mmCIF file with all atom_site columns, C-alpha atoms in Angstrom:
data_model
loop_
_atom_site.group_PDB
_atom_site.id
_atom_site.type_symbol
_atom_site.label_atom_id
_atom_site.label_alt_id
_atom_site.label_comp_id
_atom_site.label_asym_id
_atom_site.label_entity_id
_atom_site.label_seq_id
_atom_site.pdbx_PDB_ins_code
_atom_site.Cartn_x
_atom_site.Cartn_y
_atom_site.Cartn_z
_atom_site.occupancy
_atom_site.B_iso_or_equiv
_atom_site.pdbx_formal_charge
_atom_site.auth_seq_id
_atom_site.auth_comp_id
_atom_site.auth_asym_id
_atom_site.auth_atom_id
_atom_site.pdbx_PDB_model_num
ATOM 1   C CA . MET E 1 1   ? 154.978 141.497 23.199 1.00 37.00 ? 1   MET E CA 1
ATOM 2   C CA . LYS E 1 2   ? 154.817 144.809 20.979 1.00 44.00 ? 2   LYS E CA 1
ATOM 3   C CA . GLU E 1 3   ? 155.136 146.697 24.413 1.00 48.00 ? 3   GLU E CA 1
ATOM 4   C CA . ALA E 1 4   ? 158.349 144.978 25.104 1.00 46.00 ? 4   ALA E CA 1
ATOM 5   C CA . THR E 1 5   ? 159.692 146.189 21.617 1.00 49.00 ? 5   THR E CA 1
ATOM 6   C CA . ASN E 1 6   ? 158.395 149.683 22.345 1.00 53.00 ? 6   ASN E CA 1
ATOM 7   C CA . GLN E 1 7   ? 160.217 149.529 25.695 1.00 53.00 ? 7   GLN E CA 1
ATOM 8   C CA . ARG E 1 8   ? 163.496 148.652 23.955 1.00 64.00 ? 8   ARG E CA 1
ATOM 9   C CA . THR E 1 9   ? 162.965 151.231 21.511 1.00 86.00 ? 9   THR E CA 1
ATOM 10  C CA . ILE E 1 10  ? 162.262 154.119 23.995 1.00 93.00 ? 10  ILE E CA 1
ATOM 11  C CA . ASP E 1 11  ? 165.499 153.064 25.773 1.00 92.00 ? 11  ASP E CA 1
ATOM 12  C CA . GLU E 1 12  ? 167.547 153.031 22.655 1.00 94.00 ? 12  GLU E CA 1
ATOM 13  C CA . ILE E 1 13  ? 166.242 156.235 21.743 1.00 95.00 ? 13  ILE E CA 1
ATOM 14  C CA . LEU E 1 14  ? 166.990 157.763 25.089 1.00 95.00 ? 14  LEU E CA 1
ATOM 15  C CA . THR E 1 15  ? 170.445 156.328 24.904 1.00 96.00 ? 15  THR E CA 1
ATOM 16  C CA . GLU E 1 16  ? 171.241 157.912 21.662 1.00 96.00 ? 16  GLU E CA 1
ATOM 17  C CA . LEU E 1 17  ? 169.695 161.152 22.784 1.00 96.00 ? 17  LEU E CA 1
ATOM 18  C CA . ALA E 1 18  ? 172.027 161.272 25.675 1.00 96.00 ? 18  ALA E CA 1
ATOM 19  C CA . GLN E 1 19  ? 175.053 160.424 23.303 1.00 97.00 ? 19  GLN E CA 1
ATOM 20  C CA . ALA E 1 20  ? 173.897 163.409 20.939 1.00 96.00 ? 20  ALA E CA 1
ATOM 21  C CA . ILE E 1 21  ? 173.770 165.731 23.772 1.00 97.00 ? 21  ILE E CA 1
ATOM 22  C CA . GLU E 1 22  ? 177.232 164.705 24.890 1.00 97.00 ? 22  GLU E CA 1
ATOM 23  C CA . ALA E 1 23  ? 178.600 165.012 21.396 1.00 97.00 ? 23  ALA E CA 1
ATOM 24  C CA . GLU E 1 24  ? 176.782 168.450 21.198 1.00 95.00 ? 24  GLU E CA 1
ATOM 25  C CA . ARG E 1 25  ? 178.647 169.386 24.603 1.00 95.00 ? 25  ARG E CA 1
ATOM 26  C CA . GLN E 1 26  ? 181.915 168.539 23.032 1.00 96.00 ? 26  GLN E CA 1
ATOM 27  C CA . ALA E 1 27  ? 181.370 170.291 19.870 1.00 94.00 ? 27  ALA E CA 1
ATOM 28  C CA . LEU E 1 28  ? 180.214 173.504 21.669 1.00 91.00 ? 28  LEU E CA 1
ATOM 29  C CA . ILE E 1 29  ? 183.563 173.298 23.909 1.00 90.00 ? 29  ILE E CA 1
ATOM 30  C CA . SER E 1 30  ? 185.687 172.978 20.821 1.00 90.00 ? 30  SER E CA 1
ATOM 31  C CA . LEU E 1 31  ? 183.482 175.546 18.813 1.00 86.00 ? 31  LEU E CA 1
ATOM 32  C CA . ASP E 1 32  ? 182.875 172.860 16.200 1.00 91.00 ? 32  ASP E CA 1
ATOM 33  C CA . GLU E 1 33  ? 180.263 174.228 13.835 1.00 89.00 ? 33  GLU E CA 1
ATOM 34  C CA . VAL E 1 34  ? 179.786 170.945 11.993 1.00 95.00 ? 34  VAL E CA 1
ATOM 35  C CA . GLY E 1 35  ? 179.670 168.833 15.218 1.00 94.00 ? 35  GLY E CA 1
ATOM 36  C CA . MET E 1 36  ? 176.934 171.349 16.508 1.00 92.00 ? 36  MET E CA 1
ATOM 37  C CA . ASP E 1 37  ? 174.982 171.001 13.404 1.00 93.00 ? 37  ASP E CA 1
ATOM 38  C CA . ALA E 1 38  ? 175.024 167.217 13.463 1.00 96.00 ? 38  ALA E CA 1
ATOM 39  C CA . ALA E 1 39  ? 174.070 166.913 17.061 1.00 95.00 ? 39  ALA E CA 1
ATOM 40  C CA . LEU E 1 40  ? 171.092 169.298 16.373 1.00 93.00 ? 40  LEU E CA 1
ATOM 41  C CA . THR E 1 41  ? 169.931 167.111 13.413 1.00 95.00 ? 41  THR E CA 1
ATOM 42  C CA . MET E 1 42  ? 170.349 163.976 15.520 1.00 96.00 ? 42  MET E CA 1
ATOM 43  C CA . LYS E 1 43  ? 168.447 165.557 18.364 1.00 95.00 ? 43  LYS E CA 1
ATOM 44  C CA . VAL E 1 44  ? 165.616 166.690 16.158 1.00 94.00 ? 44  VAL E CA 1
ATOM 45  C CA . SER E 1 45  ? 165.306 163.212 14.780 1.00 94.00 ? 45  SER E CA 1
ATOM 46  C CA . LEU E 1 46  ? 165.284 161.308 17.961 1.00 94.00 ? 46  LEU E CA 1
ATOM 47  C CA . ALA E 1 47  ? 162.669 163.905 19.438 1.00 92.00 ? 47  ALA E CA 1
ATOM 48  C CA . ALA E 1 48  ? 160.457 163.038 16.498 1.00 92.00 ? 48  ALA E CA 1
ATOM 49  C CA . GLU E 1 49  ? 160.757 159.414 17.181 1.00 92.00 ? 49  GLU E CA 1
ATOM 50  C CA . LEU E 1 50  ? 160.087 159.731 20.867 1.00 92.00 ? 50  LEU E CA 1
ATOM 51  C CA . GLU E 1 51  ? 157.142 161.748 20.276 1.00 92.00 ? 51  GLU E CA 1
ATOM 52  C CA . PRO E 1 52  ? 154.427 159.105 19.431 1.00 92.00 ? 52  PRO E CA 1
ATOM 53  C CA . LEU E 1 53  ? 155.765 156.985 22.274 1.00 93.00 ? 53  LEU E CA 1
ATOM 54  C CA . GLN E 1 54  ? 154.777 159.560 25.008 1.00 91.00 ? 54  GLN E CA 1
ATOM 55  C CA . ALA E 1 55  ? 151.953 157.605 26.326 1.00 93.00 ? 55  ALA E CA 1
ATOM 56  C CA . GLN E 1 56  ? 154.240 154.513 26.973 1.00 92.00 ? 56  GLN E CA 1
ATOM 57  C CA . LEU E 1 57  ? 156.896 156.421 28.965 1.00 92.00 ? 57  LEU E CA 1
ATOM 58  C CA . THR E 1 58  ? 157.590 154.702 32.374 1.00 93.00 ? 58  THR E CA 1
ATOM 59  C CA . SER E 1 59  ? 158.796 156.579 35.540 1.00 94.00 ? 59  SER E CA 1
ATOM 60  C CA . GLU E 1 60  ? 162.241 155.199 34.702 1.00 95.00 ? 60  GLU E CA 1
ATOM 61  C CA . HIS E 1 61  ? 161.882 156.833 31.262 1.00 94.00 ? 61  HIS E CA 1
ATOM 62  C CA . ARG E 1 62  ? 160.783 160.215 32.690 1.00 94.00 ? 62  ARG E CA 1
ATOM 63  C CA . ALA E 1 63  ? 163.681 160.059 35.265 1.00 96.00 ? 63  ALA E CA 1
ATOM 64  C CA . ARG E 1 64  ? 166.193 159.611 32.317 1.00 95.00 ? 64  ARG E CA 1
ATOM 65  C CA . LEU E 1 65  ? 164.398 162.530 30.349 1.00 94.00 ? 65  LEU E CA 1
ATOM 66  C CA . ALA E 1 66  ? 164.968 164.659 33.601 1.00 95.00 ? 66  ALA E CA 1
ATOM 67  C CA . VAL E 1 67  ? 168.727 164.015 33.323 1.00 95.00 ? 67  VAL E CA 1
ATOM 68  C CA . VAL E 1 68  ? 168.532 164.749 29.494 1.00 95.00 ? 68  VAL E CA 1
ATOM 69  C CA . HIS E 1 69  ? 166.786 167.947 30.223 1.00 94.00 ? 69  HIS E CA 1
ATOM 70  C CA . GLY E 1 70  ? 169.422 169.142 32.701 1.00 95.00 ? 70  GLY E CA 1
ATOM 71  C CA . ALA E 1 71  ? 172.164 168.099 30.075 1.00 96.00 ? 71  ALA E CA 1
ATOM 72  C CA . LEU E 1 72  ? 170.190 170.193 27.517 1.00 94.00 ? 72  LEU E CA 1
ATOM 73  C CA . ARG E 1 73  ? 170.292 173.272 29.727 1.00 95.00 ? 73  ARG E CA 1
ATOM 74  C CA . ASN E 1 74  ? 173.943 172.979 30.429 1.00 95.00 ? 74  ASN E CA 1
ATOM 75  C CA . ASN E 1 75  ? 174.553 172.871 26.579 1.00 94.00 ? 75  ASN E CA 1
ATOM 76  C CA . LEU E 1 76  ? 172.377 175.912 26.262 1.00 93.00 ? 76  LEU E CA 1
ATOM 77  C CA . VAL E 1 77  ? 174.633 177.746 28.776 1.00 92.00 ? 77  VAL E CA 1
ATOM 78  C CA . LEU E 1 78  ? 177.629 176.527 26.715 1.00 91.00 ? 78  LEU E CA 1
ATOM 79  C CA . LEU E 1 79  ? 176.009 177.822 23.684 1.00 90.00 ? 79  LEU E CA 1
ATOM 80  C CA . VAL E 1 80  ? 175.407 181.246 24.946 1.00 89.00 ? 80  VAL E CA 1
ATOM 81  C CA . HIS E 1 81  ? 179.192 181.349 26.104 1.00 85.00 ? 81  HIS E CA 1
ATOM 82  C CA . ALA E 1 82  ? 180.422 180.004 22.645 1.00 83.00 ? 82  ALA E CA 1
ATOM 83  C CA . ARG E 1 83  ? 178.226 182.644 20.861 1.00 84.00 ? 83  ARG E CA 1
ATOM 84  C CA . ASP E 1 84  ? 179.751 185.459 23.060 1.00 84.00 ? 84  ASP E CA 1
ATOM 85  C CA . HIS E 1 85  ? 183.139 184.383 22.512 1.00 80.00 ? 85  HIS E CA 1
ATOM 86  C CA . VAL E 1 86  ? 182.645 184.373 18.664 1.00 80.00 ? 86  VAL E CA 1
ATOM 87  C CA . GLN E 1 87  ? 181.265 187.840 18.891 1.00 82.00 ? 87  GLN E CA 1
ATOM 88  C CA . GLY E 1 88  ? 184.235 188.659 20.874 1.00 83.00 ? 88  GLY E CA 1
ATOM 89  C CA . VAL E 1 89  ? 186.539 187.479 18.140 1.00 81.00 ? 89  VAL E CA 1
ATOM 90  C CA . ILE E 1 90  ? 184.656 189.199 15.422 1.00 82.00 ? 90  ILE E CA 1
ATOM 91  C CA . GLU E 1 91  ? 184.945 192.586 17.280 1.00 84.00 ? 91  GLU E CA 1
ATOM 92  C CA . LEU E 1 92  ? 188.650 191.961 17.919 1.00 84.00 ? 92  LEU E CA 1
ATOM 93  C CA . PHE E 1 93  ? 189.570 191.453 14.233 1.00 85.00 ? 93  PHE E CA 1
ATOM 94  C CA . THR E 1 94  ? 187.092 193.640 12.468 1.00 85.00 ? 94  THR E CA 1
ATOM 95  C CA . GLY E 1 95  ? 186.633 196.460 14.907 1.00 80.00 ? 95  GLY E CA 1
ATOM 96  C CA . ALA E 1 96  ? 183.045 196.354 14.240 1.00 72.00 ? 96  ALA E CA 1
ATOM 97  C CA . SER E 1 97  ? 180.444 195.427 16.728 1.00 64.00 ? 97  SER E CA 1
ATOM 98  C CA . PRO E 1 98  ? 178.378 192.566 15.558 1.00 58.00 ? 98  PRO E CA 1
ATOM 99  C CA . VAL E 1 99  ? 174.565 192.784 15.950 1.00 60.00 ? 99  VAL E CA 1
ATOM 100 C CA . ARG E 1 100 ? 173.866 191.306 19.321 1.00 59.00 ? 100 ARG E CA 1
ATOM 101 C CA . ARG E 1 101 ? 170.909 189.342 20.080 1.00 57.00 ? 101 ARG E CA 1
ATOM 102 C CA . PRO E 1 102 ? 169.588 190.198 23.672 1.00 56.00 ? 102 PRO E CA 1
ATOM 103 C CA . SER E 1 103 ? 170.474 187.400 26.184 1.00 56.00 ? 103 SER E CA 1
ATOM 104 C CA . TYR E 1 104 ? 167.587 185.910 28.188 1.00 52.00 ? 104 TYR E CA 1
ATOM 105 C CA . GLN E 1 105 ? 166.642 188.478 30.834 1.00 52.00 ? 105 GLN E CA 1
ATOM 106 C CA . PRO E 1 106 ? 164.088 187.498 33.386 1.00 50.00 ? 106 PRO E CA 1
ATOM 107 C CA . HIS E 1 107 ? 161.149 189.962 33.747 1.00 49.00 ? 107 HIS E CA 1
ATOM 108 C CA . HIS E 1 108 ? 161.266 191.403 36.951 1.00 51.00 ? 108 HIS E CA 1
ATOM 109 C CA . ASP E 1 109 ? 157.937 193.419 37.246 1.00 54.00 ? 109 ASP E CA 1
ATOM 110 C CA . GLY E 1 110 ? 157.043 191.989 40.678 1.00 54.00 ? 110 GLY E CA 1
ATOM 111 C CA . GLY E 1 111 ? 154.333 189.907 39.299 1.00 55.00 ? 111 GLY E CA 1
ATOM 112 C CA . ARG E 1 112 ? 154.271 186.188 38.591 1.00 54.00 ? 112 ARG E CA 1
ATOM 113 C CA . LEU E 1 113 ? 151.796 183.986 36.847 1.00 49.00 ? 113 LEU E CA 1
ATOM 114 C CA . ASN E 1 114 ? 151.435 180.472 38.358 1.00 51.00 ? 114 ASN E CA 1
ATOM 115 C CA . LEU E 1 115 ? 150.404 178.037 35.453 1.00 50.00 ? 115 LEU E CA 1
ATOM 116 C CA . ARG E 1 116 ? 150.570 174.992 37.682 1.00 58.00 ? 116 ARG E CA 1
ATOM 117 C CA . GLY E 1 117 ? 147.635 175.599 39.813 1.00 51.00 ? 117 GLY E CA 1
#
């Protein structure tokens, strides 16, 4: 019976995680700093709840996590664009160029390391 409770808990956590990611997406689109912070807090909390349940994840749960991972990647792209827009506005109004963090640049040295085997 305890496993059924954990199953329900995992499903609830994954549902809430998907909702938090959608809320984050909306906050990123509207450049809502408070909404972004709230979504981040919720995601961290839900990830902490999910961590001890890793051994109980079913293939259905893993499939849902794959969808969550894709949504997180999309939000990362939105976050990078939001950061660039805010930096552009700062430059426009102040005339000063803000300190730019380097965007992710893949390393193209011709070599790759295969960690999967």
